[in-house]
mmCIF file with all atom_site columns, C-alpha atoms in Angstrom:
data_model
loop_
_atom_site.group_PDB
_atom_site.id
_atom_site.type_symbol
_atom_site.label_atom_id
_atom_site.label_alt_id
_atom_site.label_comp_id
_atom_site.label_asym_id
_atom_site.label_entity_id
_atom_site.label_seq_id
_atom_site.pdbx_PDB_ins_code
_atom_site.Cartn_x
_atom_site.Cartn_y
_atom_site.Cartn_z
_atom_site.occupancy
_atom_site.B_iso_or_equiv
_atom_site.pdbx_formal_charge
_atom_site.auth_seq_id
_atom_site.auth_comp_id
_atom_site.auth_asym_id
_atom_site.auth_atom_id
_atom_site.pdbx_PDB_model_num
ATOM 1  C CA . MET A 1 1  ? 59.688 55.628  -91.583 1.00 0.00 ? 952  MET A CA 1
ATOM 2  C CA . PRO A 1 2  ? 58.093 57.745  -88.815 1.00 0.00 ? 953  PRO A CA 1
ATOM 3  C CA . ARG A 1 3  ? 55.701 56.260  -86.293 1.00 0.00 ? 954  ARG A CA 1
ATOM 4  C CA . CYS A 1 4  ? 52.435 57.545  -84.875 1.00 0.00 ? 955  CYS A CA 1
ATOM 5  C CA . PRO A 1 5  ? 53.144 59.018  -81.404 1.00 0.00 ? 956  PRO A CA 1
ATOM 6  C CA . VAL A 1 6  ? 49.971 57.426  -79.985 1.00 0.00 ? 957  VAL A CA 1
ATOM 7  C CA . CYS A 1 7  ? 49.849 53.866  -81.345 1.00 0.00 ? 958  CYS A CA 1
ATOM 8  C CA . SER A 1 8  ? 53.355 53.506  -82.861 1.00 0.00 ? 959  SER A CA 1
ATOM 9  C CA . HIS A 1 9  ? 52.109 52.342  -86.260 1.00 0.00 ? 960  HIS A CA 1
ATOM 10 C CA . SER A 1 10 ? 54.417 53.181  -89.153 1.00 0.00 ? 961  SER A CA 1
ATOM 11 C CA . ILE A 1 11 ? 53.049 56.041  -91.246 1.00 0.00 ? 962  ILE A CA 1
ATOM 12 C CA . ASP A 1 12 ? 53.811 57.540  -94.632 1.00 0.00 ? 963  ASP A CA 1
ATOM 13 C CA . LEU A 1 13 ? 53.699 61.304  -94.092 1.00 0.00 ? 964  LEU A CA 1
ATOM 14 C CA . SER A 1 14 ? 53.079 61.918  -97.797 1.00 0.00 ? 965  SER A CA 1
ATOM 15 C CA . THR A 1 15 ? 49.784 60.012  -97.769 1.00 0.00 ? 966  THR A CA 1
ATOM 16 C CA . VAL A 1 16 ? 48.359 60.396  -94.267 1.00 0.00 ? 967  VAL A CA 1
ATOM 17 C CA . ALA A 1 17 ? 45.767 63.151  -93.761 1.00 0.00 ? 968  ALA A CA 1
ATOM 18 C CA . THR A 1 18 ? 46.511 63.751  -90.055 1.00 0.00 ? 969  THR A CA 1
ATOM 19 C CA . PRO A 1 19 ? 50.296 63.977  -89.614 1.00 0.00 ? 970  PRO A CA 1
ATOM 20 C CA . PRO A 1 20 ? 52.058 63.103  -87.371 1.00 0.00 ? 971  PRO A CA 1
ATOM 21 C CA . PHE A 1 21 ? 49.213 60.773  -86.404 1.00 0.00 ? 972  PHE A CA 1
ATOM 22 C CA . CYS A 1 22 ? 48.120 57.722  -88.384 1.00 0.00 ? 973  CYS A CA 1
ATOM 23 C CA . SER A 1 23 ? 44.416 58.540  -88.050 1.00 0.00 ? 974  SER A CA 1
ATOM 24 C CA . GLU A 1 24 ? 41.863 61.017  -86.764 1.00 0.00 ? 975  GLU A CA 1
ATOM 25 C CA . ARG A 1 25 ? 41.296 58.664  -83.819 1.00 0.00 ? 976  ARG A CA 1
ATOM 26 C CA . CYS A 1 26 ? 44.932 58.927  -82.691 1.00 0.00 ? 977  CYS A CA 1
ATOM 27 C CA . ARG A 1 27 ? 44.855 62.707  -83.179 1.00 0.00 ? 978  ARG A CA 1
ATOM 28 C CA . VAL A 1 28 ? 41.813 62.995  -80.888 1.00 0.00 ? 979  VAL A CA 1
ATOM 29 C CA . ILE A 1 29 ? 43.366 60.654  -78.298 1.00 0.00 ? 980  ILE A CA 1
ATOM 30 C CA . ASP A 1 30 ? 46.458 62.876  -78.199 1.00 0.00 ? 981  ASP A CA 1
ATOM 31 C CA . LEU A 1 31 ? 44.339 66.029  -77.845 1.00 0.00 ? 982  LEU A CA 1
ATOM 32 C CA . GLY A 1 32 ? 42.457 64.403  -74.966 1.00 0.00 ? 983  GLY A CA 1
ATOM 33 C CA . ARG A 1 33 ? 45.729 63.625  -73.216 1.00 0.00 ? 984  ARG A CA 1
ATOM 34 C CA . TRP A 1 34 ? 46.774 67.286  -73.465 1.00 0.00 ? 985  TRP A CA 1
ATOM 35 C CA . LEU A 1 35 ? 43.407 68.455  -72.144 1.00 0.00 ? 986  LEU A CA 1
ATOM 36 C CA . ASP A 1 36 ? 43.487 65.952  -69.261 1.00 0.00 ? 987  ASP A CA 1
ATOM 37 C CA . GLY A 1 37 ? 46.933 67.194  -68.231 1.00 0.00 ? 988  GLY A CA 1
ATOM 38 C CA . ALA A 1 38 ? 48.799 64.001  -69.103 1.00 0.00 ? 989  ALA A CA 1
ATOM 39 C CA . TYR A 1 39 ? 51.327 66.100  -71.031 1.00 0.00 ? 990  TYR A CA 1
ATOM 40 C CA . SER A 1 40 ? 52.934 69.322  -69.899 1.00 0.00 ? 991  SER A CA 1
ATOM 41 C CA . VAL A 1 41 ? 55.419 71.823  -71.229 1.00 0.00 ? 992  VAL A CA 1
ATOM 42 C CA . PRO A 1 42 ? 58.286 72.506  -68.818 1.00 0.00 ? 993  PRO A CA 1
ATOM 43 C CA . VAL A 1 43 ? 58.790 76.105  -67.725 1.00 0.00 ? 994  VAL A CA 1
ATOM 44 C CA . VAL A 1 44 ? 62.426 77.184  -67.877 1.00 0.00 ? 995  VAL A CA 1
ATOM 45 C CA . GLY A 1 45 ? 63.792 79.794  -65.502 1.00 0.00 ? 996  GLY A CA 1
ATOM 46 C CA . ARG A 1 46 ? 61.086 79.729  -62.850 1.00 0.00 ? 997  ARG A CA 1
ATOM 47 C CA . GLY A 1 47 ? 62.123 78.381  -59.472 1.00 0.00 ? 998  GLY A CA 1
ATOM 48 C CA . ASP A 1 48 ? 59.971 77.693  -56.436 1.00 0.00 ? 999  ASP A CA 1
ATOM 49 C CA . ASP A 1 49 ? 61.294 80.874  -54.808 1.00 0.00 ? 1000 ASP A CA 1
ATOM 50 C CA . ASP A 1 50 ? 60.173 82.979  -57.789 1.00 0.00 ? 1001 ASP A CA 1
ATOM 51 C CA . GLU A 1 51 ? 57.079 84.878  -56.725 1.00 0.00 ? 1002 GLU A CA 1
ATOM 52 C CA . GLY A 1 52 ? 55.427 86.121  -59.874 1.00 0.00 ? 1003 GLY A CA 1
ATOM 53 C CA . ASP A 1 53 ? 52.796 88.796  -59.820 1.00 0.00 ? 1004 ASP A CA 1
ATOM 54 C CA . GLY A 1 54 ? 50.658 87.018  -62.391 1.00 0.00 ? 1005 GLY A CA 1
ATOM 55 C CA . GLU A 1 55 ? 51.109 89.811  -64.905 1.00 0.00 ? 1006 GLU A CA 1
ATOM 56 C CA . GLY A 1 56 ? 53.586 88.046  -67.168 1.00 0.00 ? 1007 GLY A CA 1
ATOM 57 C CA . GLY A 1 57 ? 56.403 90.376  -66.182 1.00 0.00 ? 1008 GLY A CA 1
ATOM 58 C CA . ILE A 1 58 ? 54.729 93.565  -67.429 1.00 0.00 ? 1009 ILE A CA 1
ATOM 59 C CA . SER A 1 59 ? 53.788 96.019  -64.714 1.00 0.00 ? 1010 SER A CA 1
ATOM 60 C CA . PRO A 1 60 ? 50.431 97.822  -65.073 1.00 0.00 ? 1011 PRO A CA 1
ATOM 61 C CA . GLN A 1 61 ? 52.187 101.201 -65.243 1.00 0.00 ? 1012 GLN A CA 1
ATOM 62 C CA . ARG A 1 62 ? 54.276 100.164 -68.251 1.00 0.00 ? 1013 ARG A CA 1
ATOM 63 C CA . SER A 1 63 ? 51.864 97.983  -70.185 1.00 0.00 ? 1014 SER A CA 1
ATOM 64 C CA . GLN A 1 64 ? 52.325 98.059  -73.925 1.00 0.00 ? 1015 GLN A CA 1
ATOM 65 C CA . GLY A 1 65 ? 49.669 98.969  -76.426 1.00 0.00 ? 1016 GLY A CA 1
ATOM 66 C CA . ASP A 1 66 ? 47.393 100.954 -74.134 1.00 0.00 ? 1017 ASP A CA 1
ATOM 67 C CA . GLY A 1 67 ? 47.184 103.756 -76.714 1.00 0.00 ? 1018 GLY A CA 1
ATOM 68 C CA . GLU A 1 68 ? 48.624 106.483 -74.493 1.00 0.00 ? 1019 GLU A CA 1
ATOM 69 C CA . ASP A 1 69 ? 51.918 108.245 -75.173 1.00 0.00 ? 1020 ASP A CA 1
ATOM 70 C CA . GLU A 1 70 ? 53.908 109.469 -72.187 1.00 0.00 ? 1021 GLU A CA 1
#
């Protein structure tokens, strides 16, 4: 049986209203942890020597969806 990721209580996913959490309280606690920065998603393929331009890899000259045909 799966367990709540916050409090580790066993939960029945077919009856709980807030899967994968056992309750609304645990769901909100988890959200708060994400917002506080306690959790993070690792970025793959970006080293310290990688100097990004902050544009997400799309240069301004070749942006998609600007409505102009070249």
